[in-house]
mmCIF file with all atom_site columns, C-alpha atoms in Angstrom:
data_model
loop_
_atom_site.group_PDB
_atom_site.id
_atom_site.type_symbol
_atom_site.label_atom_id
_atom_site.label_alt_id
_atom_site.label_comp_id
_atom_site.label_asym_id
_atom_site.label_entity_id
_atom_site.label_seq_id
_atom_site.pdbx_PDB_ins_code
_atom_site.Cartn_x
_atom_site.Cartn_y
_atom_site.Cartn_z
_atom_site.occupancy
_atom_site.B_iso_or_equiv
_atom_site.pdbx_formal_charge
_atom_site.auth_seq_id
_atom_site.auth_comp_id
_atom_site.auth_asym_id
_atom_site.auth_atom_id
_atom_site.pdbx_PDB_model_num
ATOM 1   C CA . MET H 1 1   ? 119.254 37.080 127.412 1.00 39.00 ? 1   MET H CA 1
ATOM 2   C CA . LYS H 1 2   ? 119.509 37.227 131.195 1.00 48.00 ? 2   LYS H CA 1
ATOM 3   C CA . LYS H 1 3   ? 120.099 40.671 132.642 1.00 55.00 ? 3   LYS H CA 1
ATOM 4   C CA . ARG H 1 4   ? 122.990 41.218 134.996 1.00 56.00 ? 4   ARG H CA 1
ATOM 5   C CA . PRO H 1 5   ? 122.307 42.145 138.617 1.00 65.00 ? 5   PRO H CA 1
ATOM 6   C CA . LEU H 1 6   ? 124.797 45.042 138.597 1.00 81.00 ? 6   LEU H CA 1
ATOM 7   C CA . ILE H 1 7   ? 123.619 48.430 137.360 1.00 84.00 ? 7   ILE H CA 1
ATOM 8   C CA . SER H 1 8   ? 126.288 50.549 135.697 1.00 87.00 ? 8   SER H CA 1
ATOM 9   C CA . LEU H 1 9   ? 126.496 54.327 135.988 1.00 89.00 ? 9   LEU H CA 1
ATOM 10  C CA . LYS H 1 10  ? 125.906 54.516 132.230 1.00 93.00 ? 10  LYS H CA 1
ATOM 11  C CA . GLN H 1 11  ? 122.679 52.481 132.548 1.00 92.00 ? 11  GLN H CA 1
ATOM 12  C CA . LEU H 1 12  ? 121.517 54.613 135.468 1.00 92.00 ? 12  LEU H CA 1
ATOM 13  C CA . ASN H 1 13  ? 122.235 57.884 133.666 1.00 95.00 ? 13  ASN H CA 1
ATOM 14  C CA . ARG H 1 14  ? 120.372 56.713 130.556 1.00 96.00 ? 14  ARG H CA 1
ATOM 15  C CA . ALA H 1 15  ? 117.343 55.640 132.626 1.00 95.00 ? 15  ALA H CA 1
ATOM 16  C CA . ILE H 1 16  ? 117.365 58.976 134.487 1.00 96.00 ? 16  ILE H CA 1
ATOM 17  C CA . TYR H 1 17  ? 117.533 60.887 131.193 1.00 97.00 ? 17  TYR H CA 1
ATOM 18  C CA . ASP H 1 18  ? 114.621 58.908 129.743 1.00 97.00 ? 18  ASP H CA 1
ATOM 19  C CA . ALA H 1 19  ? 112.476 59.365 132.880 1.00 97.00 ? 19  ALA H CA 1
ATOM 20  C CA . GLN H 1 20  ? 113.221 63.093 132.944 1.00 97.00 ? 20  GLN H CA 1
ATOM 21  C CA . THR H 1 21  ? 112.262 63.305 129.260 1.00 97.00 ? 21  THR H CA 1
ATOM 22  C CA . ASP H 1 22  ? 108.942 61.675 130.176 1.00 97.00 ? 22  ASP H CA 1
ATOM 23  C CA . LEU H 1 23  ? 108.470 64.224 132.971 1.00 97.00 ? 23  LEU H CA 1
ATOM 24  C CA . CYS H 1 24  ? 109.175 66.980 130.456 1.00 96.00 ? 24  CYS H CA 1
ATOM 25  C CA . ARG H 1 25  ? 106.476 65.611 128.127 1.00 96.00 ? 25  ARG H CA 1
ATOM 26  C CA . VAL H 1 26  ? 103.861 65.979 130.871 1.00 96.00 ? 26  VAL H CA 1
ATOM 27  C CA . ARG H 1 27  ? 105.228 69.439 131.806 1.00 94.00 ? 27  ARG H CA 1
ATOM 28  C CA . LEU H 1 28  ? 106.663 68.477 135.194 1.00 96.00 ? 28  LEU H CA 1
ATOM 29  C CA . TRP H 1 29  ? 110.294 69.047 134.175 1.00 95.00 ? 29  TRP H CA 1
ATOM 30  C CA . TYR H 1 30  ? 111.301 72.661 133.619 1.00 92.00 ? 30  TYR H CA 1
ATOM 31  C CA . GLU H 1 31  ? 113.712 75.131 135.178 1.00 91.00 ? 31  GLU H CA 1
ATOM 32  C CA . GLY H 1 32  ? 112.752 75.701 138.788 1.00 91.00 ? 32  GLY H CA 1
ATOM 33  C CA . ALA H 1 33  ? 110.352 72.744 138.988 1.00 94.00 ? 33  ALA H CA 1
ATOM 34  C CA . PRO H 1 34  ? 110.547 70.888 142.332 1.00 95.00 ? 34  PRO H CA 1
ATOM 35  C CA . LEU H 1 35  ? 111.316 67.534 140.688 1.00 96.00 ? 35  LEU H CA 1
ATOM 36  C CA . THR H 1 36  ? 114.458 68.972 139.078 1.00 96.00 ? 36  THR H CA 1
ATOM 37  C CA . GLU H 1 37  ? 115.862 69.325 142.598 1.00 94.00 ? 37  GLU H CA 1
ATOM 38  C CA . VAL H 1 38  ? 115.596 65.592 143.388 1.00 95.00 ? 38  VAL H CA 1
ATOM 39  C CA . GLU H 1 39  ? 119.069 64.146 143.799 1.00 94.00 ? 39  GLU H CA 1
ATOM 40  C CA . ILE H 1 40  ? 119.468 60.574 142.568 1.00 94.00 ? 40  ILE H CA 1
ATOM 41  C CA . ASN H 1 41  ? 122.124 58.458 144.223 1.00 89.00 ? 41  ASN H CA 1
ATOM 42  C CA . MET H 1 42  ? 123.388 55.017 143.391 1.00 88.00 ? 42  MET H CA 1
ATOM 43  C CA . CYS H 1 43  ? 123.920 53.065 146.576 1.00 81.00 ? 43  CYS H CA 1
ATOM 44  C CA . PRO H 1 44  ? 125.983 49.881 146.746 1.00 73.00 ? 44  PRO H CA 1
ATOM 45  C CA . LEU H 1 45  ? 123.300 47.691 148.345 1.00 63.00 ? 45  LEU H CA 1
ATOM 46  C CA . PRO H 1 46  ? 119.550 48.036 148.663 1.00 56.00 ? 46  PRO H CA 1
ATOM 47  C CA . ARG H 1 47  ? 118.280 48.974 152.084 1.00 54.00 ? 47  ARG H CA 1
ATOM 48  C CA . LEU H 1 48  ? 114.507 48.921 152.318 1.00 51.00 ? 48  LEU H CA 1
ATOM 49  C CA . ALA H 1 49  ? 113.502 48.125 148.772 1.00 52.00 ? 49  ALA H CA 1
ATOM 50  C CA . ILE H 1 50  ? 114.764 45.771 146.125 1.00 59.00 ? 50  ILE H CA 1
ATOM 51  C CA . ARG H 1 51  ? 114.168 48.227 143.244 1.00 71.00 ? 51  ARG H CA 1
ATOM 52  C CA . GLY H 1 52  ? 114.663 51.781 144.415 1.00 77.00 ? 52  GLY H CA 1
ATOM 53  C CA . LEU H 1 53  ? 113.732 54.197 147.162 1.00 79.00 ? 53  LEU H CA 1
ATOM 54  C CA . PHE H 1 54  ? 112.648 57.800 147.518 1.00 84.00 ? 54  PHE H CA 1
ATOM 55  C CA . TYR H 1 55  ? 113.157 58.859 151.097 1.00 76.00 ? 55  TYR H CA 1
ATOM 56  C CA . HIS H 1 56  ? 110.250 60.937 152.481 1.00 76.00 ? 56  HIS H CA 1
ATOM 57  C CA . ALA H 1 57  ? 111.195 61.344 156.140 1.00 73.00 ? 57  ALA H CA 1
ATOM 58  C CA . ASP H 1 58  ? 114.329 62.554 157.852 1.00 72.00 ? 58  ASP H CA 1
ATOM 59  C CA . ASN H 1 59  ? 115.446 61.038 161.145 1.00 76.00 ? 59  ASN H CA 1
ATOM 60  C CA . THR H 1 60  ? 118.636 60.184 162.995 1.00 80.00 ? 60  THR H CA 1
ATOM 61  C CA . TRP H 1 61  ? 118.655 56.507 161.997 1.00 75.00 ? 61  TRP H CA 1
ATOM 62  C CA . SER H 1 62  ? 118.239 57.222 158.306 1.00 74.00 ? 62  SER H CA 1
ATOM 63  C CA . ARG H 1 63  ? 120.997 59.872 158.391 1.00 76.00 ? 63  ARG H CA 1
ATOM 64  C CA . LEU H 1 64  ? 123.325 57.428 160.176 1.00 78.00 ? 64  LEU H CA 1
ATOM 65  C CA . ALA H 1 65  ? 122.636 54.932 157.390 1.00 74.00 ? 65  ALA H CA 1
ATOM 66  C CA . GLY H 1 66  ? 123.369 57.610 154.775 1.00 77.00 ? 66  GLY H CA 1
ATOM 67  C CA . TYR H 1 67  ? 119.791 58.228 153.577 1.00 79.00 ? 67  TYR H CA 1
ATOM 68  C CA . TYR H 1 68  ? 118.368 61.744 153.504 1.00 82.00 ? 68  TYR H CA 1
ATOM 69  C CA . GLU H 1 69  ? 114.915 63.227 153.038 1.00 86.00 ? 69  GLU H CA 1
ATOM 70  C CA . GLY H 1 70  ? 113.946 64.186 149.498 1.00 88.00 ? 70  GLY H CA 1
ATOM 71  C CA . LYS H 1 71  ? 116.560 62.043 147.772 1.00 91.00 ? 71  LYS H CA 1
ATOM 72  C CA . MET H 1 72  ? 116.201 59.018 145.530 1.00 91.00 ? 72  MET H CA 1
ATOM 73  C CA . TYR H 1 73  ? 118.365 55.923 145.976 1.00 88.00 ? 73  TYR H CA 1
ATOM 74  C CA . ILE H 1 74  ? 118.904 53.245 143.356 1.00 89.00 ? 74  ILE H CA 1
ATOM 75  C CA . PRO H 1 75  ? 120.829 50.146 144.453 1.00 85.00 ? 75  PRO H CA 1
ATOM 76  C CA . GLN H 1 76  ? 123.752 49.123 142.277 1.00 81.00 ? 76  GLN H CA 1
ATOM 77  C CA . ILE H 1 77  ? 122.914 45.494 142.996 1.00 76.00 ? 77  ILE H CA 1
ATOM 78  C CA . SER H 1 78  ? 119.383 44.678 141.981 1.00 61.00 ? 78  SER H CA 1
ATOM 79  C CA . LEU H 1 79  ? 117.895 42.086 144.316 1.00 54.00 ? 79  LEU H CA 1
ATOM 80  C CA . ALA H 1 80  ? 114.973 41.738 141.925 1.00 52.00 ? 80  ALA H CA 1
ATOM 81  C CA . HIS H 1 81  ? 117.403 40.268 139.388 1.00 47.00 ? 81  HIS H CA 1
ATOM 82  C CA . LEU H 1 82  ? 119.186 38.089 141.939 1.00 45.00 ? 82  LEU H CA 1
ATOM 83  C CA . ALA H 1 83  ? 115.960 36.745 143.440 1.00 44.00 ? 83  ALA H CA 1
ATOM 84  C CA . ASN H 1 84  ? 114.680 35.996 139.947 1.00 42.00 ? 84  ASN H CA 1
ATOM 85  C CA . THR H 1 85  ? 111.441 37.878 140.664 1.00 45.00 ? 85  THR H CA 1
ATOM 86  C CA . GLN H 1 86  ? 109.351 39.919 138.279 1.00 47.00 ? 86  GLN H CA 1
ATOM 87  C CA . TYR H 1 87  ? 110.976 43.333 137.891 1.00 49.00 ? 87  TYR H CA 1
ATOM 88  C CA . ASP H 1 88  ? 110.530 46.449 135.868 1.00 68.00 ? 88  ASP H CA 1
ATOM 89  C CA . SER H 1 89  ? 113.072 48.183 133.720 1.00 86.00 ? 89  SER H CA 1
ATOM 90  C CA . LEU H 1 90  ? 115.420 50.626 135.399 1.00 89.00 ? 90  LEU H CA 1
ATOM 91  C CA . ARG H 1 91  ? 113.514 53.397 133.591 1.00 93.00 ? 91  ARG H CA 1
ATOM 92  C CA . ASP H 1 92  ? 110.286 52.205 135.210 1.00 94.00 ? 92  ASP H CA 1
ATOM 93  C CA . VAL H 1 93  ? 111.939 52.173 138.633 1.00 92.00 ? 93  VAL H CA 1
ATOM 94  C CA . ILE H 1 94  ? 113.091 55.780 138.148 1.00 95.00 ? 94  ILE H CA 1
ATOM 95  C CA . ARG H 1 95  ? 109.603 56.820 136.929 1.00 97.00 ? 95  ARG H CA 1
ATOM 96  C CA . HIS H 1 96  ? 108.081 55.069 139.953 1.00 95.00 ? 96  HIS H CA 1
ATOM 97  C CA . GLU H 1 97  ? 110.424 56.820 142.391 1.00 95.00 ? 97  GLU H CA 1
ATOM 98  C CA . TYR H 1 98  ? 109.693 60.175 140.749 1.00 97.00 ? 98  TYR H CA 1
ATOM 99  C CA . ALA H 1 99  ? 106.037 59.533 141.662 1.00 97.00 ? 99  ALA H CA 1
ATOM 100 C CA . HIS H 1 100 ? 107.051 59.391 145.320 1.00 96.00 ? 100 HIS H CA 1
ATOM 101 C CA . ALA H 1 101 ? 109.081 62.564 144.791 1.00 96.00 ? 101 ALA H CA 1
ATOM 102 C CA . PHE H 1 102 ? 105.988 64.171 143.252 1.00 97.00 ? 102 PHE H CA 1
ATOM 103 C CA . ALA H 1 103 ? 103.958 63.257 146.360 1.00 96.00 ? 103 ALA H CA 1
ATOM 104 C CA . HIS H 1 104 ? 106.732 64.661 148.539 1.00 95.00 ? 104 HIS H CA 1
ATOM 105 C CA . HIS H 1 105 ? 106.894 67.985 146.679 1.00 95.00 ? 105 HIS H CA 1
ATOM 106 C CA . TYR H 1 106 ? 103.156 68.409 146.077 1.00 95.00 ? 106 TYR H CA 1
ATOM 107 C CA . PRO H 1 107 ? 101.572 67.227 149.356 1.00 95.00 ? 107 PRO H CA 1
ATOM 108 C CA . GLU H 1 108 ? 98.618  69.586 148.906 1.00 95.00 ? 108 GLU H CA 1
ATOM 109 C CA . LEU H 1 109 ? 97.589  67.503 145.883 1.00 95.00 ? 109 LEU H CA 1
ATOM 110 C CA . ILE H 1 110 ? 98.189  64.071 147.417 1.00 96.00 ? 110 ILE H CA 1
ATOM 111 C CA . PHE H 1 111 ? 97.319  64.319 151.097 1.00 91.00 ? 111 PHE H CA 1
ATOM 112 C CA . LYS H 1 112 ? 93.618  64.956 150.734 1.00 87.00 ? 112 LYS H CA 1
ATOM 113 C CA . THR H 1 113 ? 90.409  62.948 150.929 1.00 89.00 ? 113 THR H CA 1
ATOM 114 C CA . GLU H 1 114 ? 90.067  62.571 147.155 1.00 94.00 ? 114 GLU H CA 1
ATOM 115 C CA . PHE H 1 115 ? 93.286  60.508 147.077 1.00 97.00 ? 115 PHE H CA 1
ATOM 116 C CA . ALA H 1 116 ? 91.879  58.164 149.730 1.00 95.00 ? 116 ALA H CA 1
ATOM 117 C CA . LYS H 1 117 ? 88.602  57.770 147.848 1.00 96.00 ? 117 LYS H CA 1
ATOM 118 C CA . VAL H 1 118 ? 90.375  56.890 144.604 1.00 97.00 ? 118 VAL H CA 1
ATOM 119 C CA . PHE H 1 119 ? 93.198  54.706 145.967 1.00 97.00 ? 119 PHE H CA 1
ATOM 120 C CA . GLY H 1 120 ? 91.320  53.080 148.862 1.00 95.00 ? 120 GLY H CA 1
ATOM 121 C CA . GLY H 1 121 ? 93.318  54.749 151.649 1.00 95.00 ? 121 GLY H CA 1
ATOM 122 C CA . SER H 1 122 ? 95.506  57.730 152.394 1.00 95.00 ? 122 SER H CA 1
ATOM 123 C CA . TYR H 1 123 ? 98.959  57.959 150.805 1.00 95.00 ? 123 TYR H CA 1
ATOM 124 C CA . ASN H 1 124 ? 100.610 56.784 154.032 1.00 91.00 ? 124 ASN H CA 1
ATOM 125 C CA . TYR H 1 125 ? 98.026  54.095 154.805 1.00 92.00 ? 125 TYR H CA 1
ATOM 126 C CA . GLY H 1 126 ? 100.037 50.995 155.625 1.00 89.00 ? 126 GLY H CA 1
ATOM 127 C CA . LYS H 1 127 ? 97.540  48.347 154.537 1.00 93.00 ? 127 LYS H CA 1
ATOM 128 C CA . PRO H 1 128 ? 96.431  47.135 151.110 1.00 91.00 ? 128 PRO H CA 1
ATOM 129 C CA . SER H 1 129 ? 93.212  48.581 149.761 1.00 91.00 ? 129 SER H CA 1
ATOM 130 C CA . LYS H 1 130 ? 90.385  46.196 149.017 1.00 88.00 ? 130 LYS H CA 1
ATOM 131 C CA . MET H 1 131 ? 89.746  46.406 145.295 1.00 92.00 ? 131 MET H CA 1
ATOM 132 C CA . HIS H 1 132 ? 89.231  43.990 142.440 1.00 93.00 ? 132 HIS H CA 1
ATOM 133 C CA . SER H 1 133 ? 92.544  42.868 140.919 1.00 91.00 ? 133 SER H CA 1
ATOM 134 C CA . ASP H 1 134 ? 91.620  44.615 137.638 1.00 93.00 ? 134 ASP H CA 1
ATOM 135 C CA . ALA H 1 135 ? 91.738  47.955 139.469 1.00 95.00 ? 135 ALA H CA 1
ATOM 136 C CA . TYR H 1 136 ? 95.567  47.923 139.592 1.00 96.00 ? 136 TYR H CA 1
ATOM 137 C CA . VAL H 1 137 ? 98.217  48.551 136.937 1.00 95.00 ? 137 VAL H CA 1
ATOM 138 C CA . SER H 1 138 ? 100.558 45.925 138.471 1.00 93.00 ? 138 SER H CA 1
ATOM 139 C CA . ASP H 1 139 ? 100.833 43.377 141.253 1.00 93.00 ? 139 ASP H CA 1
ATOM 140 C CA . TYR H 1 140 ? 103.161 45.740 143.127 1.00 92.00 ? 140 TYR H CA 1
ATOM 141 C CA . ALA H 1 141 ? 100.421 48.401 143.110 1.00 95.00 ? 141 ALA H CA 1
ATOM 142 C CA . LYS H 1 142 ? 98.297  46.106 145.295 1.00 95.00 ? 142 LYS H CA 1
ATOM 143 C CA . ILE H 1 143 ? 100.664 46.433 148.280 1.00 94.00 ? 143 ILE H CA 1
ATOM 144 C CA . ILE H 1 144 ? 99.538  49.833 149.683 1.00 96.00 ? 144 ILE H CA 1
ATOM 145 C CA . PRO H 1 145 ? 97.927  53.002 148.264 1.00 97.00 ? 145 PRO H CA 1
ATOM 146 C CA . MET H 1 146 ? 101.296 54.806 148.095 1.00 95.00 ? 146 MET H CA 1
ATOM 147 C CA . GLU H 1 147 ? 102.687 52.153 145.773 1.00 95.00 ? 147 GLU H CA 1
ATOM 148 C CA . ASP H 1 148 ? 99.433  52.027 143.803 1.00 97.00 ? 148 ASP H CA 1
ATOM 149 C CA . PHE H 1 149 ? 99.799  55.751 143.110 1.00 98.00 ? 149 PHE H CA 1
ATOM 150 C CA . ALA H 1 150 ? 103.491 55.385 142.190 1.00 97.00 ? 150 ALA H CA 1
ATOM 151 C CA . GLU H 1 151 ? 102.836 52.482 139.823 1.00 96.00 ? 151 GLU H CA 1
ATOM 152 C CA . THR H 1 152 ? 99.923  54.313 138.158 1.00 97.00 ? 152 THR H CA 1
ATOM 153 C CA . PHE H 1 153 ? 102.074 57.453 137.822 1.00 98.00 ? 153 PHE H CA 1
ATOM 154 C CA . MET H 1 154 ? 104.890 55.342 136.329 1.00 97.00 ? 154 MET H CA 1
ATOM 155 C CA . VAL H 1 155 ? 102.601 53.860 133.679 1.00 97.00 ? 155 VAL H CA 1
ATOM 156 C CA . PHE H 1 156 ? 101.148 57.327 133.007 1.00 98.00 ? 156 PHE H CA 1
ATOM 157 C CA . LEU H 1 157 ? 104.649 58.657 132.261 1.00 97.00 ? 157 LEU H CA 1
ATOM 158 C CA . LYS H 1 158 ? 105.614 55.596 130.250 1.00 96.00 ? 158 LYS H CA 1
ATOM 159 C CA . ARG H 1 159 ? 102.470 55.904 128.109 1.00 96.00 ? 159 ARG H CA 1
ATOM 160 C CA . LYS H 1 160 ? 102.908 59.692 127.749 1.00 95.00 ? 160 LYS H CA 1
ATOM 161 C CA . GLY H 1 161 ? 99.541  60.261 129.421 1.00 94.00 ? 161 GLY H CA 1
ATOM 162 C CA . LYS H 1 162 ? 97.596  58.101 126.964 1.00 95.00 ? 162 LYS H CA 1
ATOM 163 C CA . MET H 1 163 ? 95.401  55.617 128.811 1.00 95.00 ? 163 MET H CA 1
ATOM 164 C CA . PRO H 1 164 ? 95.703  52.056 127.495 1.00 93.00 ? 164 PRO H CA 1
ATOM 165 C CA . LYS H 1 165 ? 92.531  50.801 125.830 1.00 93.00 ? 165 LYS H CA 1
ATOM 166 C CA . SER H 1 166 ? 92.758  47.711 128.038 1.00 92.00 ? 166 SER H CA 1
ATOM 167 C CA . PHE H 1 167 ? 91.900  49.821 131.097 1.00 93.00 ? 167 PHE H CA 1
ATOM 168 C CA . SER H 1 168 ? 88.226  49.092 131.605 1.00 91.00 ? 168 SER H CA 1
ATOM 169 C CA . HIS H 1 169 ? 87.789  48.841 135.373 1.00 95.00 ? 169 HIS H CA 1
ATOM 170 C CA . LYS H 1 170 ? 86.164  52.031 136.695 1.00 96.00 ? 170 LYS H CA 1
ATOM 171 C CA . ARG H 1 171 ? 88.532  52.242 139.712 1.00 96.00 ? 171 ARG H CA 1
ATOM 172 C CA . LEU H 1 172 ? 91.600  51.943 137.487 1.00 97.00 ? 172 LEU H CA 1
ATOM 173 C CA . ILE H 1 173 ? 90.240  54.660 135.196 1.00 97.00 ? 173 ILE H CA 1
ATOM 174 C CA . ALA H 1 174 ? 89.573  56.838 138.274 1.00 97.00 ? 174 ALA H CA 1
ATOM 175 C CA . LYS H 1 175 ? 93.201  56.349 139.397 1.00 97.00 ? 175 LYS H CA 1
ATOM 176 C CA . TRP H 1 176 ? 94.477  57.271 135.937 1.00 98.00 ? 176 TRP H CA 1
ATOM 177 C CA . ASN H 1 177 ? 92.280  60.385 135.887 1.00 97.00 ? 177 ASN H CA 1
ATOM 178 C CA . PHE H 1 178 ? 93.488  61.340 139.368 1.00 98.00 ? 178 PHE H CA 1
ATOM 179 C CA . VAL H 1 179 ? 97.133  61.156 138.248 1.00 98.00 ? 179 VAL H CA 1
ATOM 180 C CA . ASP H 1 180 ? 96.287  63.209 135.164 1.00 97.00 ? 180 ASP H CA 1
ATOM 181 C CA . MET H 1 181 ? 94.466  65.812 137.295 1.00 96.00 ? 181 MET H CA 1
ATOM 182 C CA . VAL H 1 182 ? 97.229  66.242 139.911 1.00 97.00 ? 182 VAL H CA 1
ATOM 183 C CA . ILE H 1 183 ? 99.879  66.564 137.202 1.00 97.00 ? 183 ILE H CA 1
ATOM 184 C CA . LYS H 1 184 ? 97.812  69.269 135.498 1.00 95.00 ? 184 LYS H CA 1
ATOM 185 C CA . LYS H 1 185 ? 97.280  71.067 138.798 1.00 95.00 ? 185 LYS H CA 1
ATOM 186 C CA . ALA H 1 186 ? 100.998 70.887 139.527 1.00 94.00 ? 186 ALA H CA 1
ATOM 187 C CA . CYS H 1 187 ? 101.667 72.392 136.087 1.00 88.00 ? 187 CYS H CA 1
ATOM 188 C CA . LYS H 1 188 ? 98.931  75.002 136.577 1.00 80.00 ? 188 LYS H CA 1
ATOM 189 C CA . ILE H 1 189 ? 97.298  74.082 133.267 1.00 53.00 ? 189 ILE H CA 1
ATOM 190 C CA . LEU H 1 190 ? 94.002  72.820 134.656 1.00 45.00 ? 190 LEU H CA 1
#
């Protein structure tokens, strides 16, 4: 069955609920937690991404376009569906964007040298890291370290923190362990 390119409000709300349930399972979703403050907006057309967007920076141009720092935007029209490209579920997109929100709200855990050692560059490094293809959870993760982190975080949430047995590459395991460690530090349970 071919999926439709339009995302309904009901579909979006269900995906948000499921992603927030996953965040709750790893103890990142509780009253007063920074991620509970992330506003999720459905926008009519995608702007910079074909799947979703968490906006990190605030500037005049973004505000004029209607995008604000610290907010998540999910396009109502999915270009990934229209372009007939490989795409994730809406739940995965929301999980992925929550990873960017995590980086935004916990910069002291992300913007440090350990991140660069594990992901092959700083969070904001604009070039792909040079690693074996088995060191990534998805093709999209290969783009830049920021997306590598977000994709690894997404799979971590989806798998409820249980590493797949198929993960055998030492760099991929190191990325998984990094995500696990920063989540625990954010929850103050380490």
